[in-house]
Amino acid sequence: MGLVALNTPEWRRDLALTACCAAAAAETDLGGATAPRAARLIECLGVVRSVHDARNAAAITMSVLRRALREGIAPLLPASVGADDLLGASILVDRHGLLCDAVEDLGREHLVEQQTLMAHWPWERVRAEQEEQLLYGEIKRLPLADYAQVRKLLADKPTAPQEELWDAWGGLWGRFGFYEPVASWSWCNVAGWCFLCPFCAWPMRAQALGDGVVAVTCDAHAAEGAQYTCSPRQGTAAPALEGGKQLQEIEAFPAAADYLAVRRAVWRYMSLPGQMEHGLIRALPSSAGLHAAEYPDHDRYDVHITAGSPLVAKEWLVDAKAWRSLSALGRALQDRPPLEGAQPLTIVVPHRQRSELPVLRALLSRRPDLQVMTDRQLLSEIRTWCRAGTAC
């Protein structure tokens, strides 16, 4: 693809986002020497300036860059190419000077490989849709029963003791590199202990706030109340968490080598969507004639819901997605081949992203074969259909 073809508003915006994420990683890399960090920031600043016209570029100084990383990156992004202004509100460095969880996801989902940035890029050089395809490509060759088992295990056991995983995975264990030792993840260690999010059962991030107080938060479920604090003290007991919701359901475990958890990309693109699918199926009304089948055709879509017996009066083909950026998801879906048949594919996203649905719908306005809604909206639609007595 030539330079002219790449020079689109979308590409320039993605390049700016990539540079912002790389700058945030450099800004928070306090373990490195000052001079190399400064050089990385200067290179990122140059990339950000390159996507603006001369007048706007001159106004983006190093102080503007560093402030925007902490207050919202809107001043660093070129003009919006749609309704994706929510990205401008993204904060990449928190008030304590720590890297925000959003950075890695946004970096992957909007990645533009550029030589200036790639020399310092701290994550795998692969776009999110490529990452997702690679993950599913590892298991889609399995027989359907094994495929469904792997999907279920990644959703139900994103973190567990190694022996428990061995037993659950059986002969499938060792064929895939989905898990890593939690002991190697310093970012979730609180005085030798880790805490599982009560909503997704993946280790929560721990960040020191000062004065001996640590914030413990799940990146995906903070809005639902998975954000806590604790003050570790000497002793062998796990620190007591305070605040947030579902405190009684939080599991603490030692940050030992025999505890494993799925890699972040697996959690984001496989575990979270799988949990959304299972939650949707569990919440379906108990109505005669309402049926749900998971993974009817491997990874073409996730759930097939039918309402009406013996004749099908209504059906939903559901594909759950848990991307951080719905604008990036929309552009990835634009190139997705349509399913055969007249029934549209329903793209389901978490309810916490409901305010971003107009972004996704606008990007898919020319794809009548795709409809988008949140998991709660889809469940409400199914319940309304069944209450009407038309099919169930």
Tab-separated table of C-alpha atoms in Angstrom, residues 13-282:
chain	number	residue	atom	x	y	z
A	13	ARG	CA	-5.700	9.345	13.775
A	14	ASP	CA	-4.507	5.786	14.397
A	15	LEU	CA	-0.888	6.877	13.977
A	16	ALA	CA	-1.400	9.630	16.544
A	17	LEU	CA	-2.972	7.133	18.958
A	18	THR	CA	-0.071	4.743	18.474
A	19	ALA	CA	2.370	7.549	19.231
A	20	CYS	CA	0.379	8.572	22.311
A	21	CYS	CA	0.505	5.024	23.672
A	22	ALA	CA	4.238	4.770	23.025
A	23	ALA	CA	4.745	8.155	24.708
A	24	ALA	CA	2.761	7.031	27.757
A	25	ALA	CA	4.927	3.918	28.030
A	26	ALA	CA	8.054	6.073	27.868
A	27	GLU	CA	6.706	8.636	30.340
A	28	THR	CA	6.010	5.976	32.965
A	29	ASP	CA	9.225	3.982	32.419
A	30	LEU	CA	10.958	5.260	35.536
A	31	GLY	CA	13.346	2.318	35.607
A	32	GLY	CA	15.219	3.515	32.548
A	33	ALA	CA	17.816	6.248	32.170
A	34	THR	CA	16.553	9.797	31.723
A	35	ALA	CA	18.244	10.515	28.375
A	36	PRO	CA	16.786	7.497	26.490
A	37	ARG	CA	13.338	8.245	27.926
A	38	ALA	CA	13.566	11.828	26.736
A	39	ALA	CA	14.649	10.674	23.279
A	40	ARG	CA	11.648	8.341	23.075
A	41	LEU	CA	9.296	11.158	24.040
A	42	ILE	CA	10.832	13.457	21.434
A	43	GLU	CA	10.332	10.825	18.733
A	44	CYS	CA	6.709	10.317	19.788
A	45	LEU	CA	6.157	14.074	19.768
A	46	GLY	CA	7.502	14.244	16.222
A	47	VAL	CA	5.074	11.547	15.069
A	48	VAL	CA	2.134	13.306	16.718
A	49	ARG	CA	3.077	16.586	15.054
A	50	SER	CA	3.415	14.878	11.669
A	51	VAL	CA	-0.311	14.125	11.444
A	52	HIS	CA	-1.344	17.769	11.984
A	53	ASP	CA	-1.123	20.772	9.693
A	54	ALA	CA	1.738	23.197	10.264
A	55	ARG	CA	-0.189	25.619	12.503
A	56	ASN	CA	-1.595	22.950	14.830
A	57	ALA	CA	1.690	21.027	14.873
A	58	ALA	CA	3.573	24.072	16.133
A	59	ALA	CA	1.175	24.346	19.088
A	60	ILE	CA	1.908	20.782	20.263
A	61	THR	CA	4.925	21.167	22.498
A	62	MET	CA	6.474	18.633	24.853
A	63	SER	CA	4.571	20.129	27.773
A	64	VAL	CA	1.295	19.817	25.823
A	65	LEU	CA	2.099	16.180	25.064
A	66	ARG	CA	2.884	15.275	28.677
A	67	ARG	CA	-0.137	17.149	30.024
A	68	ALA	CA	-2.481	15.540	27.490
A	69	LEU	CA	-1.342	12.064	28.503
A	70	ARG	CA	-2.638	12.861	32.006
A	71	GLU	CA	-5.717	14.949	31.208
A	72	GLY	CA	-7.040	13.558	27.918
A	73	ILE	CA	-5.353	13.101	24.548
A	74	ALA	CA	-7.815	15.143	22.476
A	75	PRO	CA	-5.250	17.939	21.821
A	76	LEU	CA	-2.906	15.352	20.289
A	77	LEU	CA	-5.384	13.788	17.871
A	78	PRO	CA	-6.216	15.166	14.409
A	79	ALA	CA	-9.813	16.076	13.680
A	80	SER	CA	-12.280	13.244	14.229
A	81	VAL	CA	-13.307	11.222	11.196
A	82	GLY	CA	-16.611	10.232	12.703
A	83	ALA	CA	-18.281	10.129	16.066
A	84	ASP	CA	-15.214	8.739	17.857
A	85	ASP	CA	-14.476	11.823	19.952
A	86	LEU	CA	-14.677	9.660	23.079
A	87	LEU	CA	-11.132	8.564	22.328
A	88	GLY	CA	-9.998	12.101	22.988
A	89	ALA	CA	-11.051	11.755	26.609
A	90	SER	CA	-8.714	8.810	27.132
A	91	ILE	CA	-6.214	9.301	29.977
A	92	LEU	CA	-3.063	7.259	29.496
A	93	VAL	CA	-1.056	8.256	32.601
A	94	ASP	CA	-2.862	8.462	35.927
A	95	ARG	CA	-2.450	11.110	38.621
A	96	HIS	CA	0.226	9.015	40.315
A	97	GLY	CA	2.352	8.866	37.163
A	98	LEU	CA	1.435	5.235	36.439
A	99	LEU	CA	0.511	3.735	33.091
A	100	CYS	CA	-3.245	3.257	32.654
A	101	ASP	CA	-4.593	-0.120	31.598
A	102	ALA	CA	-6.214	1.454	28.547
A	103	VAL	CA	-2.828	1.985	26.901
A	104	GLU	CA	-2.084	-1.594	25.905
A	105	ASP	CA	-5.564	-2.201	24.483
A	106	LEU	CA	-5.737	1.095	22.579
A	107	GLY	CA	-2.210	0.538	21.334
A	108	ARG	CA	-3.092	-2.833	19.832
A	109	GLU	CA	-6.496	-1.802	18.513
A	110	HIS	CA	-5.211	1.323	16.734
A	111	LEU	CA	-1.680	0.135	15.969
A	112	VAL	CA	0.136	1.688	13.013
A	113	GLU	CA	3.595	0.201	12.510
A	114	GLN	CA	6.001	3.054	11.997
A	115	GLN	CA	9.753	2.715	12.173
A	116	THR	CA	10.243	5.649	14.546
A	117	LEU	CA	7.858	4.115	17.076
A	118	MET	CA	8.467	0.415	16.620
A	119	ALA	CA	12.005	0.660	17.984
A	120	HIS	CA	10.471	1.521	21.348
A	121	TRP	CA	7.117	-0.257	21.109
A	122	PRO	CA	6.696	-2.161	24.408
A	123	TRP	CA	4.045	-4.648	23.261
A	124	GLU	CA	3.688	-7.251	20.552
A	125	ARG	CA	3.622	-5.667	17.115
A	126	VAL	CA	0.256	-6.927	16.034
A	127	ARG	CA	-3.081	-5.224	15.518
A	128	ALA	CA	-5.966	-6.323	17.681
A	129	GLU	CA	-7.921	-7.936	14.867
A	130	GLN	CA	-4.802	-9.886	13.885
A	131	GLU	CA	-4.307	-10.888	17.522
A	132	GLU	CA	-7.909	-12.047	17.715
A	133	GLN	CA	-7.598	-14.029	14.487
A	134	LEU	CA	-4.380	-15.627	15.674
A	135	LEU	CA	-5.968	-16.696	18.951
A	136	TYR	CA	-9.021	-18.218	17.311
A	137	GLY	CA	-6.875	-19.692	14.553
A	138	GLU	CA	-5.108	-21.809	17.189
A	139	ILE	CA	-8.320	-23.605	18.193
A	140	LYS	CA	-10.695	-23.469	15.227
A	141	ARG	CA	-9.138	-26.590	13.712
A	142	LEU	CA	-10.263	-28.602	16.737
A	143	PRO	CA	-13.360	-30.827	16.523
A	144	LEU	CA	-16.430	-28.812	17.506
A	145	ALA	CA	-16.744	-30.473	20.934
A	146	ASP	CA	-13.106	-29.671	21.803
A	147	TYR	CA	-13.456	-26.155	20.399
A	148	ALA	CA	-16.483	-25.512	22.629
A	149	GLN	CA	-14.620	-26.954	25.637
A	150	VAL	CA	-11.625	-24.657	25.101
A	151	ARG	CA	-13.858	-21.592	24.719
A	152	LYS	CA	-15.693	-22.533	27.913
A	153	LEU	CA	-12.481	-23.121	29.877
A	154	LEU	CA	-10.997	-19.782	28.845
A	155	ALA	CA	-14.171	-18.057	30.023
A	156	ASP	CA	-14.712	-20.053	33.217
A	157	LYS	CA	-11.083	-20.482	34.332
A	158	PRO	CA	-9.051	-17.455	33.293
A	159	THR	CA	-7.077	-17.895	36.530
A	160	ALA	CA	-6.554	-21.106	38.548
A	161	PRO	CA	-3.947	-23.303	40.228
A	162	GLN	CA	-1.928	-25.262	37.700
A	163	GLU	CA	-3.123	-28.677	38.883
A	164	GLU	CA	-6.747	-27.578	38.595
A	165	LEU	CA	-6.122	-26.432	35.032
A	166	TRP	CA	-4.386	-29.710	34.185
A	167	ASP	CA	-7.433	-31.642	35.365
A	168	ALA	CA	-9.908	-29.374	33.572
A	169	TRP	CA	-8.048	-29.256	30.257
A	170	GLY	CA	-7.115	-32.941	30.165
A	171	GLY	CA	-5.520	-33.965	26.894
A	172	LEU	CA	-5.899	-30.454	25.476
A	173	TRP	CA	-3.435	-28.998	28.006
A	174	GLY	CA	-0.076	-28.043	26.566
A	175	ARG	CA	-1.322	-27.546	23.012
A	176	PHE	CA	-1.831	-23.802	23.434
A	177	GLY	CA	0.163	-21.036	25.091
A	178	PHE	CA	-2.758	-19.224	26.649
A	179	TYR	CA	-1.602	-19.159	30.306
A	180	GLU	CA	1.316	-17.560	32.145
A	181	PRO	CA	2.538	-17.768	35.778
A	182	VAL	CA	0.960	-14.966	37.780
A	183	ALA	CA	4.185	-14.787	39.817
A	184	SER	CA	5.799	-13.065	36.813
A	185	TRP	CA	3.202	-10.265	36.850
A	186	SER	CA	4.440	-7.641	39.283
A	187	TRP	CA	1.577	-5.315	38.330
A	188	CYS	CA	-0.995	-7.386	40.273
A	189	ASN	CA	1.136	-8.220	43.333
A	190	VAL	CA	0.104	-6.708	46.671
A	191	ALA	CA	2.589	-7.745	49.362
A	192	GLY	CA	2.800	-11.233	47.831
A	193	TRP	CA	-0.938	-11.564	47.183
A	194	CYS	CA	-3.142	-11.188	44.118
A	195	PHE	CA	-6.872	-10.546	43.967
A	196	LEU	CA	-9.313	-11.864	41.375
A	197	CYS	CA	-11.951	-9.557	39.953
A	198	PRO	CA	-15.331	-10.763	41.274
A	199	PHE	CA	-16.840	-10.215	37.824
A	200	CYS	CA	-14.296	-11.834	35.468
A	201	ALA	CA	-11.955	-13.830	37.798
A	202	TRP	CA	-8.773	-12.323	36.322
A	203	PRO	CA	-6.070	-10.659	38.475
A	204	MET	CA	-6.776	-7.021	39.296
A	205	ARG	CA	-4.137	-4.359	38.878
A	206	ALA	CA	-2.439	-3.012	41.990
A	207	GLN	CA	-1.086	0.550	42.010
A	208	ALA	CA	0.510	2.337	44.953
A	209	LEU	CA	-1.293	5.559	45.865
A	210	GLY	CA	1.173	6.700	48.534
A	211	ASP	CA	1.131	6.612	52.338
A	212	GLY	CA	1.011	2.813	52.221
A	213	VAL	CA	-2.325	2.684	50.363
A	214	VAL	CA	-2.706	0.496	47.270
A	215	ALA	CA	-5.480	0.736	44.672
A	216	VAL	CA	-6.743	-2.617	43.390
A	217	THR	CA	-8.837	-2.333	40.236
A	218	CYS	CA	-10.148	-4.396	37.343
A	219	ASP	CA	-9.675	-2.546	34.100
A	220	ALA	CA	-12.782	-4.052	32.514
A	221	HIS	CA	-15.146	-3.838	35.491
A	222	ALA	CA	-14.201	-0.694	37.397
A	223	ALA	CA	-17.491	0.890	36.316
A	224	GLU	CA	-19.355	-2.027	37.884
A	225	GLY	CA	-17.597	-1.467	41.209
A	226	ALA	CA	-14.414	-3.547	40.922
A	227	GLN	CA	-12.175	-0.841	42.402
A	228	TYR	CA	-10.841	-1.129	45.927
A	229	THR	CA	-8.088	0.030	48.243
A	230	CYS	CA	-5.995	-1.716	50.879
A	231	SER	CA	-3.153	-0.955	53.276
A	232	PRO	CA	-0.802	-3.957	53.404
A	233	ARG	CA	0.682	-4.671	56.799
A	234	GLN	CA	3.313	-7.103	58.028
A	235	GLY	CA	2.078	-10.653	58.388
A	236	THR	CA	1.141	-13.659	56.308
A	237	ALA	CA	-2.556	-12.904	55.817
A	238	ALA	CA	-3.875	-11.352	52.628
A	239	PRO	CA	-4.490	-7.580	52.891
A	240	ALA	CA	-8.126	-6.625	53.481
A	241	LEU	CA	-9.787	-4.778	50.614
A	242	GLU	CA	-12.146	-1.883	51.182
A	243	GLY	CA	-14.699	-0.068	49.024
A	244	GLY	CA	-16.206	-1.148	45.723
A	245	LYS	CA	-18.780	-3.899	45.300
A	246	GLN	CA	-18.910	-7.692	45.634
A	247	LEU	CA	-16.259	-7.645	48.381
A	248	GLN	CA	-17.438	-10.945	49.806
A	249	GLU	CA	-16.816	-12.651	46.444
A	250	ILE	CA	-13.206	-11.541	45.948
A	251	GLU	CA	-10.672	-14.367	46.034
A	252	ALA	CA	-7.124	-13.699	47.202
A	253	PHE	CA	-4.311	-16.085	46.326
A	254	PRO	CA	-0.534	-16.031	46.810
A	255	ALA	CA	1.517	-14.765	43.876
A	256	ALA	CA	3.161	-18.170	43.553
A	257	ALA	CA	4.458	-20.005	40.520
A	258	ASP	CA	1.697	-22.645	40.617
A	259	TYR	CA	-1.037	-20.096	39.867
A	260	LEU	CA	-1.613	-19.392	36.184
A	261	ALA	CA	-3.729	-16.838	34.337
A	262	VAL	CA	-4.504	-16.254	30.681
A	263	ARG	CA	-2.445	-13.634	28.876
A	264	ARG	CA	-4.008	-10.174	28.631
A	265	ALA	CA	-4.876	-10.550	24.943
A	266	VAL	CA	-6.589	-13.886	25.652
A	267	TRP	CA	-8.520	-12.290	28.529
A	268	ARG	CA	-9.579	-9.298	26.439
A	269	TYR	CA	-10.539	-11.086	23.220
A	270	MET	CA	-11.570	-14.570	24.413
A	271	SER	CA	-12.333	-14.730	28.156
A	272	LEU	CA	-14.396	-11.539	28.418
A	273	PRO	CA	-16.553	-12.244	25.322
A	274	GLY	CA	-17.032	-15.848	26.470
A	275	GLN	CA	-18.218	-14.684	29.874
A	276	MET	CA	-20.627	-12.284	28.180
A	277	GLU	CA	-22.047	-15.119	26.074
A	278	HIS	CA	-22.473	-17.456	29.047
A	279	GLY	CA	-24.069	-14.704	31.114
A	280	LEU	CA	-26.500	-13.961	28.323
A	281	ILE	CA	-27.527	-17.608	28.021
A	282	ARG	CA	-27.962	-17.985	31.789
